[in-house]
Coordinates of C-alpha atoms in Angstrom, one line a residue:
M1356 CA 44.8 49.5 20.8
F1357 CA 41.8 48.6 17.7
F1358 CA 39.1 51.1 17.4
Q1359 CA 39.1 51.6 13.9
S1360 CA 36.0 49.4 13.3
D1361 CA 34.0 46.7 15.2
N1362 CA 34.4 44.9 12.0
W1363 CA 38.1 44.4 13.1
A1364 CA 37.2 42.3 15.7
G1365 CA 37.1 38.3 15.4
V1366 CA 34.6 35.9 16.5
H1367 CA 33.1 34.9 19.5
P1368 CA 34.2 31.5 20.4
S1369 CA 30.7 30.1 20.7
I1370 CA 30.1 31.2 17.3
A1371 CA 33.3 30.0 15.8
A1372 CA 32.8 26.5 17.8
N1373 CA 29.3 26.6 15.9
L1374 CA 30.8 26.8 12.7
S1375 CA 33.7 23.9 13.4
K1376 CA 30.5 21.4 14.4
A1377 CA 28.3 22.7 11.3
G1378 CA 31.4 21.4 9.0
E1379 CA 30.8 17.7 10.0
G1380 CA 28.9 15.1 7.7
F1381 CA 26.9 16.3 5.1
A1382 CA 23.5 18.3 5.0
A1383 CA 21.2 19.8 2.4
A1384 CA 22.4 22.7 0.3
Y1385 CA 20.6 26.1 -0.8
G1386 CA 19.0 26.7 2.3
N1387 CA 16.9 23.5 2.9
S1388 CA 19.3 21.9 5.9
D1389 CA 17.9 21.2 9.1
A1390 CA 20.1 24.2 10.6
D1391 CA 18.9 26.5 8.0
R1392 CA 15.2 25.3 8.5
T1393 CA 16.0 25.8 12.5
V1394 CA 17.6 29.4 11.9
L1395 CA 14.4 30.7 10.2
D1396 CA 12.5 29.6 12.9
L1397 CA 14.4 31.4 15.5
F1398 CA 14.3 34.8 13.6
S1399 CA 10.5 34.5 13.8
E1400 CA 10.9 33.8 17.4
V1401 CA 13.0 36.9 18.1
F1402 CA 10.8 39.4 15.8
E1403 CA 7.4 37.7 17.4
R1404 CA 5.9 37.2 14.0
D1405 CA 6.4 35.0 10.7
V1406 CA 9.1 36.7 8.7
S1407 CA 10.8 35.8 5.8
V1408 CA 14.6 35.7 5.6
Y1409 CA 17.6 35.4 3.2
F1410 CA 20.8 35.2 3.9
V1411 CA 23.8 37.2 2.2
G1412 CA 27.1 38.0 2.4
T1413 CA 27.5 41.4 3.3
G1414 CA 25.7 44.6 4.9
T1415 CA 25.9 46.2 1.2
A1416 CA 24.0 43.1 -0.4
A1417 CA 21.4 43.4 2.5
N1418 CA 20.8 46.9 1.7
S1419 CA 21.1 46.7 -2.3
L1420 CA 19.0 43.6 -2.4
A1421 CA 16.1 44.8 -0.1
L1422 CA 15.7 48.0 -1.6
A1423 CA 15.8 46.2 -5.3
A1424 CA 12.9 44.4 -3.4
I1425 CA 10.7 47.6 -3.5
Q1426 CA 11.8 48.9 -7.0
R1427 CA 9.7 51.3 -8.9
P1428 CA 11.0 52.3 -12.4
G1429 CA 11.8 56.1 -11.7
G1430 CA 12.0 55.5 -8.2
A1431 CA 13.9 57.6 -5.9
V1432 CA 14.4 56.0 -2.5
F1433 CA 14.9 58.7 0.5
S1434 CA 17.9 58.5 2.9
H1435 CA 19.8 60.4 5.4
C1436 CA 22.9 62.4 3.1
E1437 CA 25.7 60.9 5.1
A1438 CA 24.2 57.2 5.6
H1439 CA 26.3 54.2 4.5
V1440 CA 23.7 53.4 1.8
I1441 CA 24.5 56.7 0.3
E1442 CA 28.2 57.3 1.0
D1443 CA 29.8 53.9 1.4
E1444 CA 28.1 51.5 -1.2
C1445 CA 29.9 52.8 -4.3
G1446 CA 26.3 53.2 -5.7
A1447 CA 25.4 49.3 -4.9
P1448 CA 21.9 50.3 -4.1
D1449 CA 21.6 52.2 -7.3
F1450 CA 22.9 49.6 -9.2
F1451 CA 21.0 46.8 -7.9
S1452 CA 17.6 48.2 -7.4
G1453 CA 17.5 50.9 -10.7
M1454 CA 16.7 53.5 -8.5
R1455 CA 18.3 56.8 -7.1
M1456 CA 19.0 57.5 -3.3
A1457 CA 17.3 61.1 -2.6
P1458 CA 19.7 62.3 0.6
V1459 CA 17.9 64.0 3.2
A1460 CA 19.5 66.4 6.1
G1461 CA 19.4 65.8 9.7
R1462 CA 21.5 66.2 12.6
A1463 CA 24.1 63.4 13.7
G1464 CA 22.8 61.0 11.2
R1465 CA 18.9 61.0 11.7
I1466 CA 16.9 61.8 9.0
E1467 CA 15.0 65.4 10.1
L1468 CA 11.0 64.3 10.0
D1469 CA 10.0 67.8 8.3
L1470 CA 13.1 67.9 5.6
L1471 CA 11.8 64.4 4.9
S1472 CA 8.1 65.5 4.2
K1473 CA 9.7 68.2 2.1
A1474 CA 12.0 66.2 -0.1
M1475 CA 9.3 63.5 -0.9
G1476 CA 6.7 66.4 -1.4
A1477 CA 9.3 67.1 -4.6
Y1478 CA 8.5 63.7 -6.0
P1479 CA 4.7 63.2 -6.7
Q1480 CA 3.6 60.0 -8.4
D1481 CA 2.5 61.6 -11.5
A1482 CA 5.8 63.8 -12.3
V1483 CA 7.2 61.3 -14.9
H1484 CA 10.2 64.2 -15.3
H1485 CA 11.5 64.1 -12.1
G1486 CA 10.8 60.6 -11.0
R1487 CA 8.6 59.3 -8.0
S1488 CA 8.9 58.5 -4.4
A1489 CA 9.5 54.6 -3.9
G1490 CA 11.0 54.2 -0.4
V1491 CA 12.5 55.2 2.7
T1492 CA 15.7 54.0 4.5
I1493 CA 16.8 54.8 7.8
T1494 CA 20.1 53.5 9.5
Q1495 CA 19.9 52.4 13.4
A1496 CA 22.0 52.8 15.0
T1497 CA 23.2 55.5 12.1
E1498 CA 26.4 56.1 11.0
M1499 CA 27.3 58.6 13.8
G1500 CA 26.5 56.7 16.5
T1501 CA 23.1 57.8 17.4
V1502 CA 19.7 55.7 17.3
Y1503 CA 16.1 56.9 16.2
S1504 CA 13.8 56.6 19.2
L1505 CA 10.6 54.5 18.4
D1506 CA 8.7 57.5 18.1
Q1507 CA 10.8 59.1 15.7
I1508 CA 10.7 55.5 13.5
S1509 CA 6.9 55.8 13.9
A1510 CA 6.9 59.6 12.6
L1511 CA 9.1 58.7 10.0
S1512 CA 7.2 55.4 8.6
E1513 CA 3.6 57.6 8.9
V1514 CA 5.6 59.9 6.5
A1515 CA 6.4 57.2 3.7
R1516 CA 2.7 55.5 4.3
S1517 CA 1.8 59.0 3.5
H1518 CA 3.2 58.5 0.0
N1519 CA 2.0 54.9 -0.3
V1520 CA 5.9 53.5 -0.1
P1521 CA 7.8 51.5 2.1
V1522 CA 10.6 51.4 4.7
H1523 CA 13.6 50.1 5.3
M1524 CA 16.1 49.7 8.0
D1525 CA 20.0 49.1 7.4
G1526 CA 20.4 47.4 11.1
A1527 CA 24.3 47.1 10.4
R1528 CA 24.6 47.8 14.1
F1529 CA 21.1 46.6 15.1
A1530 CA 21.7 44.9 18.2
N1531 CA 23.8 48.1 19.6
A1532 CA 20.9 50.0 18.9
L1533 CA 18.4 47.8 20.3
V1534 CA 20.0 47.3 23.8
S1535 CA 20.6 50.9 23.7
L1536 CA 16.9 51.8 23.6
D1537 CA 16.2 48.6 26.1
T1538 CA 13.2 47.7 23.5
S1539 CA 12.5 44.5 21.5
P1540 CA 12.9 43.7 18.0
A1541 CA 9.6 43.8 17.1
E1542 CA 8.9 47.0 18.7
M1543 CA 11.8 48.5 17.0
T1544 CA 10.7 47.7 13.4
W1545 CA 7.4 46.0 12.4
R1546 CA 5.3 47.3 15.0
R1547 CA 7.0 51.0 13.9
G1548 CA 6.1 50.7 10.6
V1549 CA 9.1 49.0 9.2
D1550 CA 8.7 46.9 5.9
L1551 CA 12.2 45.3 5.5
L1552 CA 15.4 45.1 7.8
S1553 CA 18.7 44.3 6.7
F1554 CA 20.0 42.5 10.1
G1555 CA 23.7 42.5 10.5
A1556 CA 25.5 40.1 12.9
T1557 CA 29.2 40.4 11.6
K1558 CA 30.1 43.6 13.5
N1559 CA 28.5 41.8 16.5
G1560 CA 30.8 38.5 17.0
C1561 CA 30.1 36.9 13.6
W1562 CA 32.4 35.5 10.9
C1563 CA 30.3 36.5 8.0
A1564 CA 26.5 36.6 8.8
E1565 CA 24.0 39.2 7.5
A1566 CA 20.6 38.8 6.4
I1567 CA 17.4 40.5 5.0
V1568 CA 14.3 40.2 7.3
C1569 CA 11.2 41.2 5.6
F1570 CA 8.0 41.7 7.3
N1571 CA 5.6 42.4 4.3
Q1572 CA 5.0 39.3 2.3
D1573 CA 4.0 41.3 -0.5
L1574 CA 7.6 42.3 -1.0
A1575 CA 9.1 39.0 0.1
A1576 CA 7.5 37.0 -3.2
D1577 CA 10.7 38.4 -5.2
L1578 CA 13.4 38.2 -2.8
A1579 CA 14.4 35.2 -3.4
F1580 CA 14.9 35.8 -7.0
I1581 CA 16.6 38.7 -6.1
Q1582 CA 18.8 36.7 -4.2
K1583 CA 19.8 33.9 -6.7
R1584 CA 20.3 36.4 -9.6
S1585 CA 22.7 38.8 -7.5
A1586 CA 24.6 35.4 -6.8
Q1587 CA 23.9 35.7 -2.8
L1588 CA 22.2 32.1 -2.6
F1589 CA 25.1 30.3 -1.1
S1590 CA 25.1 26.4 -1.5
K1591 CA 26.4 25.8 1.9
S1592 CA 24.4 27.9 3.7
R1593 CA 24.1 26.2 6.8
F1594 CA 27.5 27.8 7.6
V1595 CA 25.6 31.1 7.8
A1596 CA 22.7 29.5 9.8
A1597 CA 25.4 27.9 11.9
Q1598 CA 26.5 31.4 13.0
F1599 CA 22.9 33.0 13.3
E1600 CA 22.2 29.7 15.6
A1601 CA 24.9 30.3 18.2
Y1602 CA 24.4 34.1 17.7
F1603 CA 20.9 33.9 19.2
A1604 CA 21.7 31.2 21.6
D1605 CA 20.9 32.3 25.3
G1606 CA 20.7 35.6 24.3
L1607 CA 24.3 35.9 23.4
W1608 CA 23.9 38.5 20.7
L1609 CA 22.6 41.0 23.0
A1610 CA 25.1 40.3 25.7
L1611 CA 27.9 41.0 23.3
A1612 CA 26.1 44.6 22.3
R1613 CA 25.5 45.1 25.7
H1614 CA 29.4 44.6 26.5
A1615 CA 30.4 47.0 23.1
N1616 CA 28.1 49.7 24.3
R1617 CA 29.7 49.5 27.5
M1618 CA 32.9 49.8 26.6
A1619 CA 31.9 53.0 24.7
D1620 CA 30.3 54.0 27.8
Q1621 CA 33.5 53.9 29.5
L1622 CA 35.3 55.4 26.5
R1623 CA 33.5 58.7 26.5
E1624 CA 33.6 58.8 30.5
R1625 CA 37.2 58.7 30.1
L1626 CA 38.0 61.0 27.2
T1627 CA 35.3 63.7 28.9
A1628 CA 37.4 63.2 32.2
A1629 CA 41.1 63.7 30.4
D1630 CA 39.4 67.1 29.0
M1631 CA 38.9 65.7 25.6
R1632 CA 35.9 67.4 23.7
L1633 CA 33.2 64.6 22.4
A1634 CA 31.7 66.1 18.8
W1635 CA 28.2 64.9 19.7
P1636 CA 26.1 62.9 22.2
T1637 CA 26.2 59.1 21.0
T1638 CA 25.0 56.0 22.9
T1639 CA 26.1 52.9 21.0
N1640 CA 29.6 51.7 20.6
E1641 CA 30.8 54.9 18.3
V1642 CA 32.5 57.6 20.0
F1643 CA 33.8 60.8 18.1
A1644 CA 35.9 63.1 19.7
I1645 CA 37.5 66.4 18.5
L1646 CA 41.2 66.1 18.9
P1647 CA 44.0 68.1 18.2
K1648 CA 45.9 67.1 15.1
R1649 CA 49.1 66.7 17.3
V1650 CA 47.2 64.3 19.8
A1651 CA 45.8 62.4 17.1
G1652 CA 49.1 61.6 15.4
T1653 CA 50.9 61.0 18.4
A1654 CA 48.3 58.2 19.4
L1655 CA 48.6 56.9 15.8
G1656 CA 52.1 56.5 16.2
R1657 CA 51.9 54.6 19.4
G1658 CA 49.9 51.8 17.6
A1659 CA 46.2 53.4 18.2
H1660 CA 43.8 52.4 15.3
F1661 CA 41.0 54.8 14.8
Y1662 CA 39.2 56.5 11.8
E1663 CA 39.8 60.4 10.9
W1664 CA 35.9 61.0 10.1
P1665 CA 35.0 64.0 7.6
V1666 CA 33.5 66.5 9.5
P1667 CA 29.9 66.4 9.1
S1668 CA 27.6 69.6 7.8
F1669 CA 26.3 70.2 11.2
L1670 CA 29.8 70.4 12.5
Q1671 CA 31.2 73.0 9.9
G1672 CA 33.2 75.6 12.2
E1673 CA 33.5 73.9 15.2
V1674 CA 36.6 71.8 14.2
A1675 CA 39.6 74.4 14.1
E1676 CA 42.2 74.0 11.5
K1677 CA 44.4 72.5 14.1
E1678 CA 41.9 69.6 15.2
T1679 CA 40.5 66.7 13.6
L1680 CA 37.4 64.6 14.4
A1681 CA 38.0 61.2 15.2
R1682 CA 35.8 58.1 15.6
F1683 CA 36.6 55.3 17.9
V1684 CA 34.2 51.9 17.9
T1685 CA 34.4 49.4 20.3
S1686 CA 33.2 45.8 19.9
F1687 CA 32.8 42.5 21.8
A1688 CA 36.2 42.0 22.2
T1689 CA 37.3 45.4 23.6
T1690 CA 38.3 45.2 27.0
D1691 CA 39.0 47.6 29.9
A1692 CA 43.0 47.4 29.1
H1693 CA 42.2 48.6 25.7
V1694 CA 40.6 51.5 26.6
D1695 CA 43.4 52.2 29.3
E1696 CA 45.9 51.9 26.7
L1697 CA 44.2 53.9 24.2
L1698 CA 43.9 56.9 27.0
E1699 CA 47.6 56.3 27.8
A1700 CA 48.4 57.1 24.0
L1701 CA 46.1 60.0 23.8
K1702 CA 47.4 61.7 26.7
A1703 CA 51.0 61.1 25.4

């Protein structure tokens, strides 16, 4: 009953097999192997345009180095107030970029457009004492299991453009958002004004595969040096490439995300049928429910693994003292039996 996080899941067999295959023989190092070049071409095919790609080891590295590429002295990067980049990365984006994260509120993990406009208006380019706007970062899917619609991404990008700053997307669960919206990678990113993407695959069946995808070539010039200086240029990068090669083959990455989302749909339906209260609607592989503390405690004692989530600001007053907010995350490895076992533990 492992619903703590999708990064608890293992590696998909096809990806593991390709990793094993990559271990044979010799190959050029530091991104110069045939496998590396093949995967860089694959990324361009997936996004329907030439892109620059930089492999990194973690999502935190991807976010931090992407933001370092847009740095401005005195810069402020606008993020949802409860996003991973501002809550869960130990200040790494601030450290590597030399900038500060400026929080913007919004219900269920999404930045509200009017609040973004107001927040950015407080940082005019000539206000030396306060700093200046340097970028906007959005999380897709959000930390709360929701997604930005394509029109919402376009609208946020337009606000950023009005301040002459780029847009970064944290795509730790990029595939889950993509299949939820039933759209294309290009349509969810650069066609909607996104300049940089942290492309995550580790949560969706890979062993350790994250990448910075750069759509704006004006920002790409420094990224190779940023990657090297931050110790993220791997000598045996063919092992990251091998994961991405199998990940993209025959649409595996989308199939894995669809399965994870489908398991979450099933969990949402089962929780509702059991008269348990969903905290807010979600459409990806994260499910949030408000449970009596005794129910949560009993389930944890019976071997269920899930996260007791901090109550967000928009939900204040809706979670009683004897209740807790629980987050359940499904993955490519979640099965119908796992959902059954979880429901049995909660009903107990």
